[in-house]
PDB file of C-alpha atoms and ligand atoms in Angstrom:
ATOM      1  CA  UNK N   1      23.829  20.002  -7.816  1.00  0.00           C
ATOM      2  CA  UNK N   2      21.660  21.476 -10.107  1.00  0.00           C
ATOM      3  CA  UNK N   3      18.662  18.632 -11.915  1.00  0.00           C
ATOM      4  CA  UNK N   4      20.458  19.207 -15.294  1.00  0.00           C
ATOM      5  CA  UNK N   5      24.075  18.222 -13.923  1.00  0.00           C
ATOM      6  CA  UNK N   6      22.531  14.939 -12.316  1.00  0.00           C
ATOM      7  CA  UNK N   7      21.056  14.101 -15.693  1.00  0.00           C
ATOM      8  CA  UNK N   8      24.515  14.571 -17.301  1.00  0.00           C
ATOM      9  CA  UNK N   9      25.942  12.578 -14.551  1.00  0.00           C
ATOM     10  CA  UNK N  10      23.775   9.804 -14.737  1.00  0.00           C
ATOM     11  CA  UNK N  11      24.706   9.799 -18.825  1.00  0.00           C
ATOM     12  CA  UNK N  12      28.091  10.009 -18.170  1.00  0.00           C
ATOM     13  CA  UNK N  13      28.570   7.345 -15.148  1.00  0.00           C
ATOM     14  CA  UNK N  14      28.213   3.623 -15.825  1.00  0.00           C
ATOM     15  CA  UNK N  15      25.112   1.802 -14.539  1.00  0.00           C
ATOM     16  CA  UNK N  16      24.996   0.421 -11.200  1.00  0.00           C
ATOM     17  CA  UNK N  17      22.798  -2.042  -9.284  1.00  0.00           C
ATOM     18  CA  UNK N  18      20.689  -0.561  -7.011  1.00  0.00           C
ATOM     19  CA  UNK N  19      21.280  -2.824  -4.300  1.00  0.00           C
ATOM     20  CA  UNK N  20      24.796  -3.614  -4.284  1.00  0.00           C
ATOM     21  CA  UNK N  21      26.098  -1.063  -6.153  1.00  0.00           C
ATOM     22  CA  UNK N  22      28.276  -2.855  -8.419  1.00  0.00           C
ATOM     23  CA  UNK N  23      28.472  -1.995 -12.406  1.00  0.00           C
ATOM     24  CA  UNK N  24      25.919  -3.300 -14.543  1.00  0.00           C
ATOM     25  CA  UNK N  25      27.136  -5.512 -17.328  1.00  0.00           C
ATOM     26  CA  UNK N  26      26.374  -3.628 -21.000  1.00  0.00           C
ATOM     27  CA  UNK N  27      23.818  -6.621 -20.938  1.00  0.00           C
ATOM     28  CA  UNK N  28      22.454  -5.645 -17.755  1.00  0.00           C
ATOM     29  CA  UNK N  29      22.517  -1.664 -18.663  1.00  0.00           C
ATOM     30  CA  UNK N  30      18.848  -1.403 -18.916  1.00  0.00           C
ATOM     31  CA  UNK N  31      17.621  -3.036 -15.463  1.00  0.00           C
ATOM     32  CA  UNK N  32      17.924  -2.103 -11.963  1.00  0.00           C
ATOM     33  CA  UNK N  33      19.439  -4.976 -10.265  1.00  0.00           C
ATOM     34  CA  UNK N  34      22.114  -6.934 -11.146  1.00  0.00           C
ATOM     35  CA  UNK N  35      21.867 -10.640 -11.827  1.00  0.00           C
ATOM     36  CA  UNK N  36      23.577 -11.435  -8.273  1.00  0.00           C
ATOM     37  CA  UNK N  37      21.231 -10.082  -6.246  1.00  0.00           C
ATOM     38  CA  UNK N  38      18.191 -11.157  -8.260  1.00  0.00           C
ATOM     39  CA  UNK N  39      19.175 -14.415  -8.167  1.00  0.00           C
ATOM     40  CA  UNK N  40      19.721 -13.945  -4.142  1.00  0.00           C
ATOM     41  CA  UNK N  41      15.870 -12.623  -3.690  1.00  0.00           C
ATOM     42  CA  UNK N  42      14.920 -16.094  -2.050  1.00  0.00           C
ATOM     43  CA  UNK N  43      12.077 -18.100  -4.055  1.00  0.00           C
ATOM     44  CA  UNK N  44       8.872 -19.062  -2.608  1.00  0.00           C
ATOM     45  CA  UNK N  45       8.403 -22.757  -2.704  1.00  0.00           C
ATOM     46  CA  UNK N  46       6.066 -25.731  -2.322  1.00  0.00           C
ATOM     47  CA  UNK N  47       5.184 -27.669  -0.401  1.00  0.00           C
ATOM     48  CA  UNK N  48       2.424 -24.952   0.333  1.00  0.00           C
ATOM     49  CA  UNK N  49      -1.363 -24.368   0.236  1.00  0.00           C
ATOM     50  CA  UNK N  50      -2.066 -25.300  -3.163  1.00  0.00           C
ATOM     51  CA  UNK N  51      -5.189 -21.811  -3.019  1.00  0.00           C
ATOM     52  CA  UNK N  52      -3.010 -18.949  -1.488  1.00  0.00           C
ATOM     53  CA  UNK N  53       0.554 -20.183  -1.688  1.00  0.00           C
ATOM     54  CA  UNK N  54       1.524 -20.075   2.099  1.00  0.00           C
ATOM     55  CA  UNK N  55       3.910 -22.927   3.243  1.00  0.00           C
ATOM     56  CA  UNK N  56       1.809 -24.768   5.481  1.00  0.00           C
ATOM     57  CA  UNK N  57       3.349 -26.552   8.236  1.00  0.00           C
ATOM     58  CA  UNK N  58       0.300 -28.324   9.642  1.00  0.00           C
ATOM     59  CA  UNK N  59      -2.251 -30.896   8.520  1.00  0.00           C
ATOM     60  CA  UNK N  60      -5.592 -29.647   8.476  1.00  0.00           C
ATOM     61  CA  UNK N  61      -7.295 -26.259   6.274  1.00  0.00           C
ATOM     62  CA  UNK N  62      -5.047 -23.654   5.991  1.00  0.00           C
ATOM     63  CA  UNK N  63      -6.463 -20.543   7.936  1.00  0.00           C
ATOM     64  CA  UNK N  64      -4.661 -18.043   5.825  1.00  0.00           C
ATOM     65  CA  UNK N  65      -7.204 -18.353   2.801  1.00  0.00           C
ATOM     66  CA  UNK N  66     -10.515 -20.204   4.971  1.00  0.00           C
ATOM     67  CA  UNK N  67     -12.384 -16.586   4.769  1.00  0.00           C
ATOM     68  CA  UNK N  68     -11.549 -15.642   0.925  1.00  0.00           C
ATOM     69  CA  UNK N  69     -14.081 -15.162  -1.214  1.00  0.00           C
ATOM     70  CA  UNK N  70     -14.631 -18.571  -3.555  1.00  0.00           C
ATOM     71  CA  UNK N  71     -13.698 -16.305  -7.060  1.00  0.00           C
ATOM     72  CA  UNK N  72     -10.441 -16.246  -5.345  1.00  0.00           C
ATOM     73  CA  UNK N  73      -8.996 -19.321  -6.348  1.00  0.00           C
ATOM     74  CA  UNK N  74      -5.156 -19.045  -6.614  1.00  0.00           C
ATOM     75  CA  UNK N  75      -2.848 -16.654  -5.146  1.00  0.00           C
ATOM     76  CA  UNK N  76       1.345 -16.824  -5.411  1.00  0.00           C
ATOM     77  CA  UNK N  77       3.830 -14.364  -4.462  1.00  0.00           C
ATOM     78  CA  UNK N  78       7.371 -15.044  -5.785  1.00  0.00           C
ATOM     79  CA  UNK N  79      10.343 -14.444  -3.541  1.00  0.00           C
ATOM     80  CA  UNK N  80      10.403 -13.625   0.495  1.00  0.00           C
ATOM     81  CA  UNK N  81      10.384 -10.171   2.084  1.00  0.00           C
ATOM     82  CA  UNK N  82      13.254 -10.476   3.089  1.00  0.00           C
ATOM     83  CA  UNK N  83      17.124  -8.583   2.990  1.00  0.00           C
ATOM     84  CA  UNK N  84      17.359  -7.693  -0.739  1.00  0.00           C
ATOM     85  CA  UNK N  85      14.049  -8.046  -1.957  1.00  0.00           C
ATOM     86  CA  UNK N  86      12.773  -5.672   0.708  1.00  0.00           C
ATOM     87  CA  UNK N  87      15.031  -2.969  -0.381  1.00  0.00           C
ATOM     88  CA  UNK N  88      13.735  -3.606  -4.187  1.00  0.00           C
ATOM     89  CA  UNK N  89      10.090  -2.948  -3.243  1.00  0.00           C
ATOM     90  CA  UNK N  90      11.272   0.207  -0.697  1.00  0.00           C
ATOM     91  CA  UNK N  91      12.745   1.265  -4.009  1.00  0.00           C
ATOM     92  CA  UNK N  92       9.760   0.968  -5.825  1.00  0.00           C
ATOM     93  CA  UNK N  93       7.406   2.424  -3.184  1.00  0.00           C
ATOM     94  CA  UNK N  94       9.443   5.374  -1.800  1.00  0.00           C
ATOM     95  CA  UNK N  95      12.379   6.096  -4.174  1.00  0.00           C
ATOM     96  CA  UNK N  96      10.438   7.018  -6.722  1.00  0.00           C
ATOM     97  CA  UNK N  97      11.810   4.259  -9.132  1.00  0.00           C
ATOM     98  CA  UNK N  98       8.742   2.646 -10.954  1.00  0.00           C
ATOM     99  CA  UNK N  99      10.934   1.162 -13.647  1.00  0.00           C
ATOM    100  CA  UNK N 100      12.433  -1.309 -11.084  1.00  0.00           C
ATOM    101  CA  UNK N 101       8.991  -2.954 -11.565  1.00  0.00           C
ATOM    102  CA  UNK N 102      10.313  -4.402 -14.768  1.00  0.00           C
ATOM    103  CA  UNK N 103      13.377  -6.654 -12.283  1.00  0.00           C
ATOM    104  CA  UNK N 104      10.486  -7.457  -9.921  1.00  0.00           C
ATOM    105  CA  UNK N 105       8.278  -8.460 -12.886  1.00  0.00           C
ATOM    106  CA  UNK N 106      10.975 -10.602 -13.968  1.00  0.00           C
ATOM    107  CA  UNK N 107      11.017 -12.808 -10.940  1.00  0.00           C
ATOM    108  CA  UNK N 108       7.058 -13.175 -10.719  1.00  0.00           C
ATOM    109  CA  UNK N 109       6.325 -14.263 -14.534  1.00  0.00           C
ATOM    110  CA  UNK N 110       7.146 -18.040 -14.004  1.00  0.00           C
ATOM    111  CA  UNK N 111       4.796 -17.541 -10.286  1.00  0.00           C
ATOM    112  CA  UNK N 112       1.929 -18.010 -12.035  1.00  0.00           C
ATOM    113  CA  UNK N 113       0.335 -19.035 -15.739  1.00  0.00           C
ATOM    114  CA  UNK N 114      -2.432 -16.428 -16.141  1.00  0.00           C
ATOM    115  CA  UNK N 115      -4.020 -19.677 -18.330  1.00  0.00           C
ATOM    116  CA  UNK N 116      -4.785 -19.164 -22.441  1.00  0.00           C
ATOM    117  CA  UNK N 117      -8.418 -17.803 -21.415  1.00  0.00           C
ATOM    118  CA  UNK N 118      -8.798 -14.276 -21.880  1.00  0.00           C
ATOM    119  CA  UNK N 119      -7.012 -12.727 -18.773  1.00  0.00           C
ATOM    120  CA  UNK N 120      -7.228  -9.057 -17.513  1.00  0.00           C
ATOM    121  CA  UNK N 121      -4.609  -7.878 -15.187  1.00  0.00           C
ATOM    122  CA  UNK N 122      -5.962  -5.424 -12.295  1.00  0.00           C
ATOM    123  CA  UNK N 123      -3.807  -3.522 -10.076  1.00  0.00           C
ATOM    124  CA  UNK N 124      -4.658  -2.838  -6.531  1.00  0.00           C
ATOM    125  CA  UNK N 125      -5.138   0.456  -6.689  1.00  0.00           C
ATOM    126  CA  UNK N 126      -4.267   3.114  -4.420  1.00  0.00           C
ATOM    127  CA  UNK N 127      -6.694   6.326  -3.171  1.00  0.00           C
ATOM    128  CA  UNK N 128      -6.082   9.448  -4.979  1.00  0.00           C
ATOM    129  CA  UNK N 129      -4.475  11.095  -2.222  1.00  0.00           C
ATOM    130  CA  UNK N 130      -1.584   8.879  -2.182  1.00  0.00           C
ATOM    131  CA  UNK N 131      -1.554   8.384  -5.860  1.00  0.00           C
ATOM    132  CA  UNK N 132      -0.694  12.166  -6.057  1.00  0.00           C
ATOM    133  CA  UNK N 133       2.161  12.062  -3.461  1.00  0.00           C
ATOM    134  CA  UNK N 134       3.912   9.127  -4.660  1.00  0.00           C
ATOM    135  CA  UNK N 135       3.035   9.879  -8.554  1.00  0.00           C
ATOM    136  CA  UNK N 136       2.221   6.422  -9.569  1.00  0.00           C
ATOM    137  CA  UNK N 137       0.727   3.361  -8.229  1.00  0.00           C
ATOM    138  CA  UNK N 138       3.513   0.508  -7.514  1.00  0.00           C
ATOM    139  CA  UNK N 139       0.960  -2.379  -8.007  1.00  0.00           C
ATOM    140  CA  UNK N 140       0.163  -0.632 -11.739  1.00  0.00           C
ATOM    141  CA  UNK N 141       4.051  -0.642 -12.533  1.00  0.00           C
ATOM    142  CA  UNK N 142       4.160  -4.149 -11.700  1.00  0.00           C
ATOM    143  CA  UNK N 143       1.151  -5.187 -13.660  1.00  0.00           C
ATOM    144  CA  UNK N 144       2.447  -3.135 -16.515  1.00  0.00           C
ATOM    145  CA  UNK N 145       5.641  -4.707 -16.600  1.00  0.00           C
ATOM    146  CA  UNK N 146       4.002  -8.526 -16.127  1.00  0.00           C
ATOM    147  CA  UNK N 147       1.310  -7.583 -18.948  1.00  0.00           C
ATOM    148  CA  UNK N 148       4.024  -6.990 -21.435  1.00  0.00           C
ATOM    149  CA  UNK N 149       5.700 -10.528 -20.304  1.00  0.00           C
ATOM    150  CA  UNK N 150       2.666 -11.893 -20.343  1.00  0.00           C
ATOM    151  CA  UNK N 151       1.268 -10.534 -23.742  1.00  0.00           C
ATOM    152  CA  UNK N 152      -1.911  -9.871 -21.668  1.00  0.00           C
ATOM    153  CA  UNK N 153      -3.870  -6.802 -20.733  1.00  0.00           C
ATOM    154  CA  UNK N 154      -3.486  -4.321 -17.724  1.00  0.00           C
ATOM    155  CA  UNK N 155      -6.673  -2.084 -16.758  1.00  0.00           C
ATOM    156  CA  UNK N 156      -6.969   0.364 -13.954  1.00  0.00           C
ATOM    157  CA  UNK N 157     -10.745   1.008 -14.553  1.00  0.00           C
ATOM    158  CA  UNK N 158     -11.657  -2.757 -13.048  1.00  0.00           C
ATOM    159  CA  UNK N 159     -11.531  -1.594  -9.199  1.00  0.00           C
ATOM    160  CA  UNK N 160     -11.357   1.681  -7.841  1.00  0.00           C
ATOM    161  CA  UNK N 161     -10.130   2.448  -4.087  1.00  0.00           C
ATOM    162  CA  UNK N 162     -12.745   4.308  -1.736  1.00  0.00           C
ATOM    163  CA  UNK N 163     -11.004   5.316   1.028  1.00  0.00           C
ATOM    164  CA  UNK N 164      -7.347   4.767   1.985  1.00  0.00           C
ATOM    165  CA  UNK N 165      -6.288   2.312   4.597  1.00  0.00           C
ATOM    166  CA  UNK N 166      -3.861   2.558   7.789  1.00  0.00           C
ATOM    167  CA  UNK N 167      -0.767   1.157   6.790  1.00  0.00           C
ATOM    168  CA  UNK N 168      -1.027  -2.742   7.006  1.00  0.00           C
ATOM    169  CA  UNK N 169       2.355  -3.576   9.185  1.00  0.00           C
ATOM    170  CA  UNK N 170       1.965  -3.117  12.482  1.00  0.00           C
ATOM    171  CA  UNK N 171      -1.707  -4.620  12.161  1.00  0.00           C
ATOM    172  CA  UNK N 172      -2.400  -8.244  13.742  1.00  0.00           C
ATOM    173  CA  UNK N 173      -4.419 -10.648  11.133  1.00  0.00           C
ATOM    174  CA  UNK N 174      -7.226 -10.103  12.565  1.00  0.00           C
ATOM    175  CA  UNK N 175      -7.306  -6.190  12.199  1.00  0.00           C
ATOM    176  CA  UNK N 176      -6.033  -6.356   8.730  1.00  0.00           C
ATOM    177  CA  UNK N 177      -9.011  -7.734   7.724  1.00  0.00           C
ATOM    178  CA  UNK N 178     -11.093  -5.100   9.317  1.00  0.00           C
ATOM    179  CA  UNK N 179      -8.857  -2.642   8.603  1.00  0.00           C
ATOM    180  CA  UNK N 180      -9.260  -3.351   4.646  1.00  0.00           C
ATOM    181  CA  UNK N 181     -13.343  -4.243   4.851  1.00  0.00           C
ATOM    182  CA  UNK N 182     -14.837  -1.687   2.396  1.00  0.00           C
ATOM    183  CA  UNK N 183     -11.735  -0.459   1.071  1.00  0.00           C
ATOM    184  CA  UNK N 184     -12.510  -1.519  -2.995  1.00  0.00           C
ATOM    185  CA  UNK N 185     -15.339  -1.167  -5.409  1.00  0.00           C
ATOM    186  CA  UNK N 186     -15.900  -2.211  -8.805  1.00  0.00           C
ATOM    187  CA  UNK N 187     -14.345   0.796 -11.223  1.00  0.00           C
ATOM    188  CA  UNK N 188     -15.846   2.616 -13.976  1.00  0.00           C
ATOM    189  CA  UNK N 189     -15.234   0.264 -16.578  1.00  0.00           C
ATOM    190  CA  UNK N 190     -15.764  -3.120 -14.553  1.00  0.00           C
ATOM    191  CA  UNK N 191     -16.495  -6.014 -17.642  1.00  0.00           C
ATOM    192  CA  UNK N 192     -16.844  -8.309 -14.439  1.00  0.00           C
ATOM    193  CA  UNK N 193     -19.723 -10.275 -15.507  1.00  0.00           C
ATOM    194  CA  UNK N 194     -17.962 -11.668 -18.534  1.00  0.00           C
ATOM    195  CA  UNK N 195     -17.942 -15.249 -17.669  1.00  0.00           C
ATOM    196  CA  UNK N 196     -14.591 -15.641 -19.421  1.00  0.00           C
ATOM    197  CA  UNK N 197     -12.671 -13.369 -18.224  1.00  0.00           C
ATOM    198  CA  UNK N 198     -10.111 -14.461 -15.387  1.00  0.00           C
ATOM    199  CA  UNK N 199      -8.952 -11.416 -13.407  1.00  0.00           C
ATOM    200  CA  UNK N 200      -5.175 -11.826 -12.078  1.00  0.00           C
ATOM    201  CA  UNK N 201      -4.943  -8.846  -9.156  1.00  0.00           C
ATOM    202  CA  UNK N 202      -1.703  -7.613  -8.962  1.00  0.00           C
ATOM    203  CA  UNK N 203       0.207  -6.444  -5.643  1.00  0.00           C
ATOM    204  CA  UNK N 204       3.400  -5.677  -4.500  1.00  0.00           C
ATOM    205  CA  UNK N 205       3.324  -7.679  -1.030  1.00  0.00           C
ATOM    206  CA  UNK N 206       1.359 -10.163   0.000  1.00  0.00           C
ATOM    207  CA  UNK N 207       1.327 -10.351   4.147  1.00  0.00           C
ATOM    208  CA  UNK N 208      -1.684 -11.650   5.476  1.00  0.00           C
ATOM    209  CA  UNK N 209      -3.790 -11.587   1.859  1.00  0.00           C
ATOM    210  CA  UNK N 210      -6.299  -9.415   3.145  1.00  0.00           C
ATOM    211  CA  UNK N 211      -5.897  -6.619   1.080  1.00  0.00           C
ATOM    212  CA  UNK N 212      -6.163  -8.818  -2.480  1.00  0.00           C
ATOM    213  CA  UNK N 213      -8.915 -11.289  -1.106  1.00  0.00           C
ATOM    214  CA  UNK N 214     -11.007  -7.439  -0.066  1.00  0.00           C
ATOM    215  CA  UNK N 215     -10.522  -6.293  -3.320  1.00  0.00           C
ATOM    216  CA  UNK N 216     -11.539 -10.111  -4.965  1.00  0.00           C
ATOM    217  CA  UNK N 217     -14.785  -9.686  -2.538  1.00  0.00           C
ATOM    218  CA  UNK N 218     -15.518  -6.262  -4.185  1.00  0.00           C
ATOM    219  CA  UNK N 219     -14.862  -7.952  -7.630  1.00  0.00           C
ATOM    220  CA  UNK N 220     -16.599 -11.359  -6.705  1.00  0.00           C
ATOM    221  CA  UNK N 221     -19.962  -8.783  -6.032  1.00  0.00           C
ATOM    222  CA  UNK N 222     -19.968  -7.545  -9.055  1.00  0.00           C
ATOM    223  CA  UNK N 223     -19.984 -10.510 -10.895  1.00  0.00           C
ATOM    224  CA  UNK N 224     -16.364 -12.170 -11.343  1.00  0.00           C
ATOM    225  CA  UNK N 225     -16.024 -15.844 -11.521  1.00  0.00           C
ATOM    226  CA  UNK N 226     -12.412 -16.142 -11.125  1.00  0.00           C
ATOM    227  CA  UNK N 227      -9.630 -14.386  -9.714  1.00  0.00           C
ATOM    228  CA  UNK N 228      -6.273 -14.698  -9.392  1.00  0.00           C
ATOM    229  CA  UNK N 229      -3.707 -12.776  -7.235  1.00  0.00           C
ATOM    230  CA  UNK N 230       0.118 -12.676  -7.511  1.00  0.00           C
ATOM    231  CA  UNK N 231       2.141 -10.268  -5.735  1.00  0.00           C
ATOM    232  CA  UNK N 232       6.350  -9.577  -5.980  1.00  0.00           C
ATOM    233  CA  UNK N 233       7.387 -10.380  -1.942  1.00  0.00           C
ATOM    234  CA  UNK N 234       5.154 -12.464   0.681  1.00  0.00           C
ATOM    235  CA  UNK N 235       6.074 -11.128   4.469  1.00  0.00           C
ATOM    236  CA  UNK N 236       6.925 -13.649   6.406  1.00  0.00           C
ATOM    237  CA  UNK N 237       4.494 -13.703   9.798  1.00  0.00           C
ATOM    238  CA  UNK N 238       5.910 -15.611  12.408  1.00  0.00           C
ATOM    239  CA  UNK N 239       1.839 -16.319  14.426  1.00  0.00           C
ATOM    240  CA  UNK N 240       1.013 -17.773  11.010  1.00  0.00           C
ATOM    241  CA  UNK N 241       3.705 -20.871  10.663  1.00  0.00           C
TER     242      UNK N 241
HETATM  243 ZN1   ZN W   1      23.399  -6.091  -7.190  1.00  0.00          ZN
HETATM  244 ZN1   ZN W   2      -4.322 -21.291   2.019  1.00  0.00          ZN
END
């Protein structure tokens, strides 16, 4: 099929969610997902650690957040990685589908109040090699689509990326962190000694936070007072319950 008969087809065929496949209501016509299985992506819930959000089973200080940086004072991830909401970030990462970010920033507005002080939103960005072949940067679709919920600005220049990283999932806590150390430096148009300004990083999973409190450290250097992280989906790692 040629690219201009897909185009027609995609005029001429109703909507359908992305998941489930079922027709989207007129209503719905503009989004991704259909109200079902948004409303199935499973919310993340206290009781938890009131700093990085992780349900925490045990009495005592939470190890998932012990060795952030102190800028790095609040971190929440909306729903669990887990059936649906994993296939809405695949989509996002590796279908090419950045304007699913707008569903995903639908379920992470009421995650976290970026507060009435002047907020910036930073994406966690990615090095340019993968930034050419995937064409965009997920975490900058997502904090476009939360800025404009928000009413609050997005920048890219605030952190830049200096090398690329192994992919995070088959890593053990321990190596993530190492695996990440070095990975983020302050970008070209930092503002990060502004006391005022609170800097909300934006990701699209949160595992074992290493990635957001690495690029909060490169942030906290340069001068940032306080940070905030939200992400869409937080993995679920058995060693850590
Ligand atoms: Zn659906
Ligand atoms: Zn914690």
């Amino acid at each position: 099929m040629t690219s201009a008969a897909r185009a027609l087809e995609q005029l001429l065929l109703p909507a359908e969610c992305l998941l489930c496949h079922t027709l989207l209501a007129p209503l719905d016509a503009e989004r991704l997902v259909c109200p079902i299985c948004r409303h199935r992506w499973r919310a993340v819930r206290p009781p938890w650690c009131e700093r990085c959000g992780q349900p925490e089973p045990h009495f005592g200080p939470c190890r998932l957040c012990a060795e952030w940086p102190a800028a790095l004072t609040l971190v929440r991830s909306a729903v669990w990685l887990a059936d649906g909401a994993r296939d809405a970030v695949h989509a996002l990462k590796y279908r090419s589908l950045p304007r699913i970010a707008d569903d995903l920033a639908a379920a992470m507005v009421q995650s976290l109040l970026p507060g009435d002080e002047a907020s910036v939103l930073v994406p966690i960005p990615l090095a340019p090699k993968r930034l050419r072949e995937r064409g965009y940067n997920q975490s900058e679709a997502l904090a476009d689509a939360l800025g404009r919920r928000w009413g609050i600005p997005m920048s890219r220049d605030v952190l830049t990326r200096t090398r690329e990283t192994a992919t995070q999932t088959a890593l053990t806590p321990e190596t993530r962190l190492a695996n990440v150390a070095g990975a983020f430096t302050p970008g070209r148009r930092p503002g990060v000694n502004t006391p005022a300004t609170r800097f909300v990083l934006v990701d699209d999973v949160f595992t074992t936070g290493a990635t957001l409190a690495e690029a909060a450290r490169a942030l906290e250097q340069a001068g940032a007072r306080t940070i905030y992280g939200i992400t869409f989906g937080r993995a679920v790692i058995p060693d850590f319950t």
